[in-house]
């Protein structure tokens, strides 16, 4: 034991003597009863499991953010409606100012939304027509930055907002429309005449086509100037609803009570999750399921640590007996073997974190290598609306993954270490 430079007598808990002994046991050669190869395999398993968990979670977070952004690109995150039957425009403007002052709210604007029937190019289709001001439409970047034909320069110009509209690419393609063509839009409110009730419809000019990359959005949306939509769909009544766009779609739960408080009047409130309950539930379920699966993967990955520690305790039975004979306490023995196993878990977790983060930060390079090997694109933007793997590293998730890896590793180490601390030196030396 002199080679260690210390004796167990008077050794401090987790002191130099215990640390040096733990390091020596872990790196001992096979002829010395060491388990170096198994320890290395255990280290590799933990590192790969932690890296895989970080990579998959980051890709899932990226996909979720991209999916929500694309799905909600044409919709808001929260919707606030006045409980009054016919609120004055001034009252709605005051409500809008209170909403935009809330921290986390990026954009608030009045709108009119109607699901209706349209005709064009000799075909019929259903569409969602949204009335919005030209400035607010420009602020919806997923639309204004993806105009593939025409422009929004004349949108909102003319008497009562004019007759110019913007239409989704796939809807225009289905109807066979191009820039300058007319499309007939029907109002769900019929027109009263001396001869009875007849449908109310009007022809509008297509001045812009947008292509967001999401088929559902591009095949069913039309934007109309707000004043024109109020006259045509609401008989001139001022908009009664506000659309809120947040800095982060996940802020809806935090901001809900704040919106009610700041409104300072009875309101109707619903969120994008209420409007897209199926998608929100699917994304949440997927996140929970994948986290649970990878927690199990990490548990499986620590079994080699458990095996290596059991073998180490078995091989070092004589050494343990000698340590106990010369004065080492059972607690000291437990800490020595606990540090040996924990070192595998901690180092494996750290390497896994580094590898996982570096992999995510260089996902473009990884994707390019895979595409070069396979000779095909992983994501065709014409089909999926994205051209690369979306990745979002969430620091808090990395922290919890790291903590989970360390805790499981330490737990797997504890029981063999506890067994080592209970070795009877008399029994261990009887046959030596």
PDB file of C-alpha atoms in Angstrom, residues 94-279:
ATOM      1  CA  UNK A  94     -57.766  50.686 -26.327  1.00  0.00           C
ATOM      2  CA  UNK A  95     -57.934  46.920 -25.815  1.00  0.00           C
ATOM      3  CA  UNK A  96     -55.298  46.430 -28.523  1.00  0.00           C
ATOM      4  CA  UNK A  97     -52.939  48.889 -26.789  1.00  0.00           C
ATOM      5  CA  UNK A  98     -53.320  47.033 -23.483  1.00  0.00           C
ATOM      6  CA  UNK A  99     -52.550  43.724 -25.186  1.00  0.00           C
ATOM      7  CA  UNK A 100     -49.452  44.947 -27.063  1.00  0.00           C
ATOM      8  CA  UNK A 101     -48.036  46.302 -23.780  1.00  0.00           C
ATOM      9  CA  UNK A 102     -47.842  42.778 -22.325  1.00  0.00           C
ATOM     10  CA  UNK A 103     -44.286  41.432 -22.169  1.00  0.00           C
ATOM     11  CA  UNK A 104     -43.930  38.539 -24.617  1.00  0.00           C
ATOM     12  CA  UNK A 105     -46.539  39.833 -27.099  1.00  0.00           C
ATOM     13  CA  UNK A 106     -44.982  40.751 -30.443  1.00  0.00           C
ATOM     14  CA  UNK A 107     -47.944  41.792 -32.586  1.00  0.00           C
ATOM     15  CA  UNK A 108     -51.640  42.555 -31.999  1.00  0.00           C
ATOM     16  CA  UNK A 109     -54.089  43.489 -34.744  1.00  0.00           C
ATOM     17  CA  UNK A 110     -57.846  43.475 -35.439  1.00  0.00           C
ATOM     18  CA  UNK A 111     -59.085  41.023 -38.030  1.00  0.00           C
ATOM     19  CA  UNK A 112     -62.185  39.551 -39.636  1.00  0.00           C
ATOM     20  CA  UNK A 113     -62.128  35.844 -40.469  1.00  0.00           C
ATOM     21  CA  UNK A 114     -64.760  34.044 -42.539  1.00  0.00           C
ATOM     22  CA  UNK A 115     -64.972  30.526 -43.925  1.00  0.00           C
ATOM     23  CA  UNK A 116     -66.768  30.862 -47.225  1.00  0.00           C
ATOM     24  CA  UNK A 117     -67.248  29.735 -50.818  1.00  0.00           C
ATOM     25  CA  UNK A 118     -65.341  31.065 -53.859  1.00  0.00           C
ATOM     26  CA  UNK A 119     -65.450  30.650 -57.636  1.00  0.00           C
ATOM     27  CA  UNK A 120     -62.741  31.166 -60.223  1.00  0.00           C
ATOM     28  CA  UNK A 121     -61.545  29.696 -63.477  1.00  0.00           C
ATOM     29  CA  UNK A 122     -64.768  27.755 -63.819  1.00  0.00           C
ATOM     30  CA  UNK A 123     -64.197  25.895 -60.526  1.00  0.00           C
ATOM     31  CA  UNK A 124     -65.510  26.149 -56.992  1.00  0.00           C
ATOM     32  CA  UNK A 125     -63.643  25.849 -53.693  1.00  0.00           C
ATOM     33  CA  UNK A 126     -63.897  26.590 -49.992  1.00  0.00           C
ATOM     34  CA  UNK A 127     -61.553  29.161 -48.485  1.00  0.00           C
ATOM     35  CA  UNK A 128     -60.822  31.055 -45.293  1.00  0.00           C
ATOM     36  CA  UNK A 129     -60.893  34.779 -46.021  1.00  0.00           C
ATOM     37  CA  UNK A 130     -59.084  36.974 -43.490  1.00  0.00           C
ATOM     38  CA  UNK A 131     -59.586  40.713 -43.392  1.00  0.00           C
ATOM     39  CA  UNK A 132     -56.402  42.532 -42.343  1.00  0.00           C
ATOM     40  CA  UNK A 133     -54.772  45.933 -42.803  1.00  0.00           C
ATOM     41  CA  UNK A 134     -51.913  46.240 -45.345  1.00  0.00           C
ATOM     42  CA  UNK A 135     -49.395  47.048 -42.581  1.00  0.00           C
ATOM     43  CA  UNK A 136     -50.394  44.063 -40.461  1.00  0.00           C
ATOM     44  CA  UNK A 137     -50.165  41.781 -43.488  1.00  0.00           C
ATOM     45  CA  UNK A 138     -46.642  43.057 -44.130  1.00  0.00           C
ATOM     46  CA  UNK A 139     -45.778  42.181 -40.518  1.00  0.00           C
ATOM     47  CA  UNK A 140     -46.816  38.550 -41.073  1.00  0.00           C
ATOM     48  CA  UNK A 141     -43.445  37.638 -42.554  1.00  0.00           C
ATOM     49  CA  UNK A 142     -44.351  34.095 -43.531  1.00  0.00           C
ATOM     50  CA  UNK A 143     -46.757  35.668 -46.049  1.00  0.00           C
ATOM     51  CA  UNK A 144     -45.084  38.928 -47.040  1.00  0.00           C
ATOM     52  CA  UNK A 145     -41.647  37.289 -47.442  1.00  0.00           C
ATOM     53  CA  UNK A 146     -43.039  34.460 -49.565  1.00  0.00           C
ATOM     54  CA  UNK A 147     -44.863  36.292 -52.342  1.00  0.00           C
ATOM     55  CA  UNK A 148     -44.013  34.288 -55.457  1.00  0.00           C
ATOM     56  CA  UNK A 149     -46.152  36.236 -57.952  1.00  0.00           C
ATOM     57  CA  UNK A 150     -47.442  39.805 -57.970  1.00  0.00           C
ATOM     58  CA  UNK A 151     -46.937  42.061 -54.946  1.00  0.00           C
ATOM     59  CA  UNK A 152     -48.693  43.590 -51.951  1.00  0.00           C
ATOM     60  CA  UNK A 153     -48.074  47.176 -53.096  1.00  0.00           C
ATOM     61  CA  UNK A 154     -51.680  47.751 -54.197  1.00  0.00           C
ATOM     62  CA  UNK A 155     -53.211  45.679 -51.399  1.00  0.00           C
ATOM     63  CA  UNK A 156     -55.581  47.935 -49.436  1.00  0.00           C
ATOM     64  CA  UNK A 157     -55.638  50.732 -52.017  1.00  0.00           C
ATOM     65  CA  UNK A 158     -58.939  52.063 -53.282  1.00  0.00           C
ATOM     66  CA  UNK A 159     -62.386  52.907 -51.924  1.00  0.00           C
ATOM     67  CA  UNK A 160     -63.119  51.060 -48.651  1.00  0.00           C
ATOM     68  CA  UNK A 161     -59.837  49.198 -48.959  1.00  0.00           C
ATOM     69  CA  UNK A 162     -60.196  48.366 -52.622  1.00  0.00           C
ATOM     70  CA  UNK A 163     -60.860  45.044 -54.331  1.00  0.00           C
ATOM     71  CA  UNK A 164     -57.378  43.545 -54.376  1.00  0.00           C
ATOM     72  CA  UNK A 165     -56.627  40.280 -52.577  1.00  0.00           C
ATOM     73  CA  UNK A 166     -53.715  37.913 -51.889  1.00  0.00           C
ATOM     74  CA  UNK A 167     -54.309  34.202 -52.397  1.00  0.00           C
ATOM     75  CA  UNK A 168     -52.480  31.004 -51.519  1.00  0.00           C
ATOM     76  CA  UNK A 169     -50.461  29.419 -54.334  1.00  0.00           C
ATOM     77  CA  UNK A 170     -52.118  25.994 -54.283  1.00  0.00           C
ATOM     78  CA  UNK A 171     -55.619  27.486 -54.132  1.00  0.00           C
ATOM     79  CA  UNK A 172     -54.832  29.721 -57.096  1.00  0.00           C
ATOM     80  CA  UNK A 173     -53.327  26.774 -58.951  1.00  0.00           C
ATOM     81  CA  UNK A 174     -56.443  24.648 -58.355  1.00  0.00           C
ATOM     82  CA  UNK A 175     -58.707  27.409 -59.664  1.00  0.00           C
ATOM     83  CA  UNK A 176     -56.371  28.159 -62.558  1.00  0.00           C
ATOM     84  CA  UNK A 177     -55.827  31.782 -61.509  1.00  0.00           C
ATOM     85  CA  UNK A 178     -52.932  34.069 -62.307  1.00  0.00           C
ATOM     86  CA  UNK A 179     -52.078  37.637 -61.311  1.00  0.00           C
ATOM     87  CA  UNK A 180     -54.750  40.011 -62.640  1.00  0.00           C
ATOM     88  CA  UNK A 181     -57.509  37.378 -62.753  1.00  0.00           C
ATOM     89  CA  UNK A 182     -60.740  37.778 -60.841  1.00  0.00           C
ATOM     90  CA  UNK A 183     -62.185  35.456 -58.233  1.00  0.00           C
ATOM     91  CA  UNK A 184     -65.770  35.592 -56.984  1.00  0.00           C
ATOM     92  CA  UNK A 185     -66.197  35.469 -53.220  1.00  0.00           C
ATOM     93  CA  UNK A 186     -69.547  34.743 -51.562  1.00  0.00           C
ATOM     94  CA  UNK A 187     -70.686  36.205 -48.261  1.00  0.00           C
ATOM     95  CA  UNK A 188     -72.404  33.871 -45.780  1.00  0.00           C
ATOM     96  CA  UNK A 189     -74.812  36.733 -45.044  1.00  0.00           C
ATOM     97  CA  UNK A 190     -77.476  36.803 -47.813  1.00  0.00           C
ATOM     98  CA  UNK A 191     -78.753  40.013 -49.375  1.00  0.00           C
ATOM     99  CA  UNK A 192     -82.332  41.100 -48.752  1.00  0.00           C
ATOM    100  CA  UNK A 193     -84.163  42.346 -51.881  1.00  0.00           C
ATOM    101  CA  UNK A 194     -87.722  43.212 -52.831  1.00  0.00           C
ATOM    102  CA  UNK A 195     -87.936  39.804 -54.466  1.00  0.00           C
ATOM    103  CA  UNK A 196     -86.612  37.907 -51.454  1.00  0.00           C
ATOM    104  CA  UNK A 197     -83.248  36.677 -50.267  1.00  0.00           C
ATOM    105  CA  UNK A 198     -80.418  36.086 -52.701  1.00  0.00           C
ATOM    106  CA  UNK A 199     -76.705  35.277 -52.306  1.00  0.00           C
ATOM    107  CA  UNK A 200     -74.289  38.148 -51.848  1.00  0.00           C
ATOM    108  CA  UNK A 201     -71.118  37.876 -53.905  1.00  0.00           C
ATOM    109  CA  UNK A 202     -68.452  40.101 -55.394  1.00  0.00           C
ATOM    110  CA  UNK A 203     -65.497  39.776 -57.782  1.00  0.00           C
ATOM    111  CA  UNK A 204     -62.009  40.604 -56.483  1.00  0.00           C
ATOM    112  CA  UNK A 205     -58.668  41.044 -58.254  1.00  0.00           C
ATOM    113  CA  UNK A 206     -55.774  38.678 -57.540  1.00  0.00           C
ATOM    114  CA  UNK A 207     -52.706  40.897 -57.027  1.00  0.00           C
ATOM    115  CA  UNK A 208     -50.436  38.551 -55.034  1.00  0.00           C
ATOM    116  CA  UNK A 209     -49.817  34.839 -54.547  1.00  0.00           C
ATOM    117  CA  UNK A 210     -47.982  33.480 -51.499  1.00  0.00           C
ATOM    118  CA  UNK A 211     -46.370  30.100 -50.936  1.00  0.00           C
ATOM    119  CA  UNK A 212     -45.493  29.418 -47.297  1.00  0.00           C
ATOM    120  CA  UNK A 213     -44.488  25.786 -47.856  1.00  0.00           C
ATOM    121  CA  UNK A 214     -47.392  24.380 -45.855  1.00  0.00           C
ATOM    122  CA  UNK A 215     -49.916  22.823 -48.233  1.00  0.00           C
ATOM    123  CA  UNK A 216     -52.923  23.307 -45.943  1.00  0.00           C
ATOM    124  CA  UNK A 217     -52.177  27.026 -45.588  1.00  0.00           C
ATOM    125  CA  UNK A 218     -51.442  27.611 -49.273  1.00  0.00           C
ATOM    126  CA  UNK A 219     -54.518  25.759 -50.467  1.00  0.00           C
ATOM    127  CA  UNK A 220     -57.164  27.446 -48.347  1.00  0.00           C
ATOM    128  CA  UNK A 221     -56.274  31.048 -47.439  1.00  0.00           C
ATOM    129  CA  UNK A 222     -57.132  34.437 -48.904  1.00  0.00           C
ATOM    130  CA  UNK A 223     -56.258  37.865 -47.485  1.00  0.00           C
ATOM    131  CA  UNK A 224     -58.594  40.817 -48.034  1.00  0.00           C
ATOM    132  CA  UNK A 225     -58.274  44.449 -46.842  1.00  0.00           C
ATOM    133  CA  UNK A 226     -59.853  44.851 -43.403  1.00  0.00           C
ATOM    134  CA  UNK A 227     -62.283  47.625 -44.356  1.00  0.00           C
ATOM    135  CA  UNK A 228     -63.514  45.656 -47.338  1.00  0.00           C
ATOM    136  CA  UNK A 229     -63.939  42.479 -45.266  1.00  0.00           C
ATOM    137  CA  UNK A 230     -65.911  44.381 -42.599  1.00  0.00           C
ATOM    138  CA  UNK A 231     -68.282  45.775 -45.209  1.00  0.00           C
ATOM    139  CA  UNK A 232     -68.666  42.551 -47.159  1.00  0.00           C
ATOM    140  CA  UNK A 233     -68.872  40.018 -44.341  1.00  0.00           C
ATOM    141  CA  UNK A 234     -69.962  42.071 -41.322  1.00  0.00           C
ATOM    142  CA  UNK A 235     -72.226  44.715 -42.947  1.00  0.00           C
ATOM    143  CA  UNK A 236     -69.787  47.455 -41.982  1.00  0.00           C
ATOM    144  CA  UNK A 237     -69.500  46.484 -38.329  1.00  0.00           C
ATOM    145  CA  UNK A 238     -66.089  47.149 -36.802  1.00  0.00           C
ATOM    146  CA  UNK A 239     -63.887  44.103 -36.040  1.00  0.00           C
ATOM    147  CA  UNK A 240     -64.695  42.522 -32.678  1.00  0.00           C
ATOM    148  CA  UNK A 241     -61.610  40.323 -32.351  1.00  0.00           C
ATOM    149  CA  UNK A 242     -57.867  40.759 -31.952  1.00  0.00           C
ATOM    150  CA  UNK A 243     -55.165  38.359 -33.017  1.00  0.00           C
ATOM    151  CA  UNK A 244     -52.085  38.126 -30.775  1.00  0.00           C
ATOM    152  CA  UNK A 245     -48.734  36.884 -32.020  1.00  0.00           C
ATOM    153  CA  UNK A 246     -46.231  36.061 -29.300  1.00  0.00           C
ATOM    154  CA  UNK A 247     -42.447  35.920 -29.233  1.00  0.00           C
ATOM    155  CA  UNK A 248     -42.762  32.224 -28.399  1.00  0.00           C
ATOM    156  CA  UNK A 249     -45.785  30.019 -29.110  1.00  0.00           C
ATOM    157  CA  UNK A 250     -45.251  28.187 -25.807  1.00  0.00           C
ATOM    158  CA  UNK A 251     -45.910  31.367 -23.803  1.00  0.00           C
ATOM    159  CA  UNK A 252     -49.679  30.926 -24.129  1.00  0.00           C
ATOM    160  CA  UNK A 253     -50.038  29.165 -20.752  1.00  0.00           C
ATOM    161  CA  UNK A 254     -48.000  31.797 -18.944  1.00  0.00           C
ATOM    162  CA  UNK A 255     -49.736  34.746 -20.601  1.00  0.00           C
ATOM    163  CA  UNK A 256     -53.329  33.537 -20.363  1.00  0.00           C
ATOM    164  CA  UNK A 257     -53.986  34.891 -16.843  1.00  0.00           C
ATOM    165  CA  UNK A 258     -52.047  38.069 -17.655  1.00  0.00           C
ATOM    166  CA  UNK A 259     -54.208  38.733 -20.734  1.00  0.00           C
ATOM    167  CA  UNK A 260     -57.376  38.353 -18.668  1.00  0.00           C
ATOM    168  CA  UNK A 261     -55.958  40.730 -16.069  1.00  0.00           C
ATOM    169  CA  UNK A 262     -54.717  43.391 -18.508  1.00  0.00           C
ATOM    170  CA  UNK A 263     -57.912  43.322 -20.576  1.00  0.00           C
ATOM    171  CA  UNK A 264     -59.723  44.987 -17.666  1.00  0.00           C
ATOM    172  CA  UNK A 265     -63.062  43.926 -19.175  1.00  0.00           C
ATOM    173  CA  UNK A 266     -64.906  40.686 -19.957  1.00  0.00           C
ATOM    174  CA  UNK A 267     -63.357  39.002 -22.999  1.00  0.00           C
ATOM    175  CA  UNK A 268     -63.424  35.755 -24.937  1.00  0.00           C
ATOM    176  CA  UNK A 269     -59.993  34.106 -25.151  1.00  0.00           C
ATOM    177  CA  UNK A 270     -58.725  31.020 -26.923  1.00  0.00           C
ATOM    178  CA  UNK A 271     -55.287  29.900 -28.075  1.00  0.00           C
ATOM    179  CA  UNK A 272     -53.639  28.084 -30.950  1.00  0.00           C
ATOM    180  CA  UNK A 273     -53.750  24.884 -28.899  1.00  0.00           C
ATOM    181  CA  UNK A 274     -57.522  25.251 -28.557  1.00  0.00           C
ATOM    182  CA  UNK A 275     -57.782  25.816 -32.299  1.00  0.00           C
ATOM    183  CA  UNK A 276     -55.404  22.973 -33.201  1.00  0.00           C
ATOM    184  CA  UNK A 277     -56.132  20.590 -30.331  1.00  0.00           C
ATOM    185  CA  UNK A 278     -55.273  17.468 -32.327  1.00  0.00           C
ATOM    186  CA  UNK A 279     -51.841  18.699 -33.424  1.00  0.00           C
TER     187      UNK A 279
END
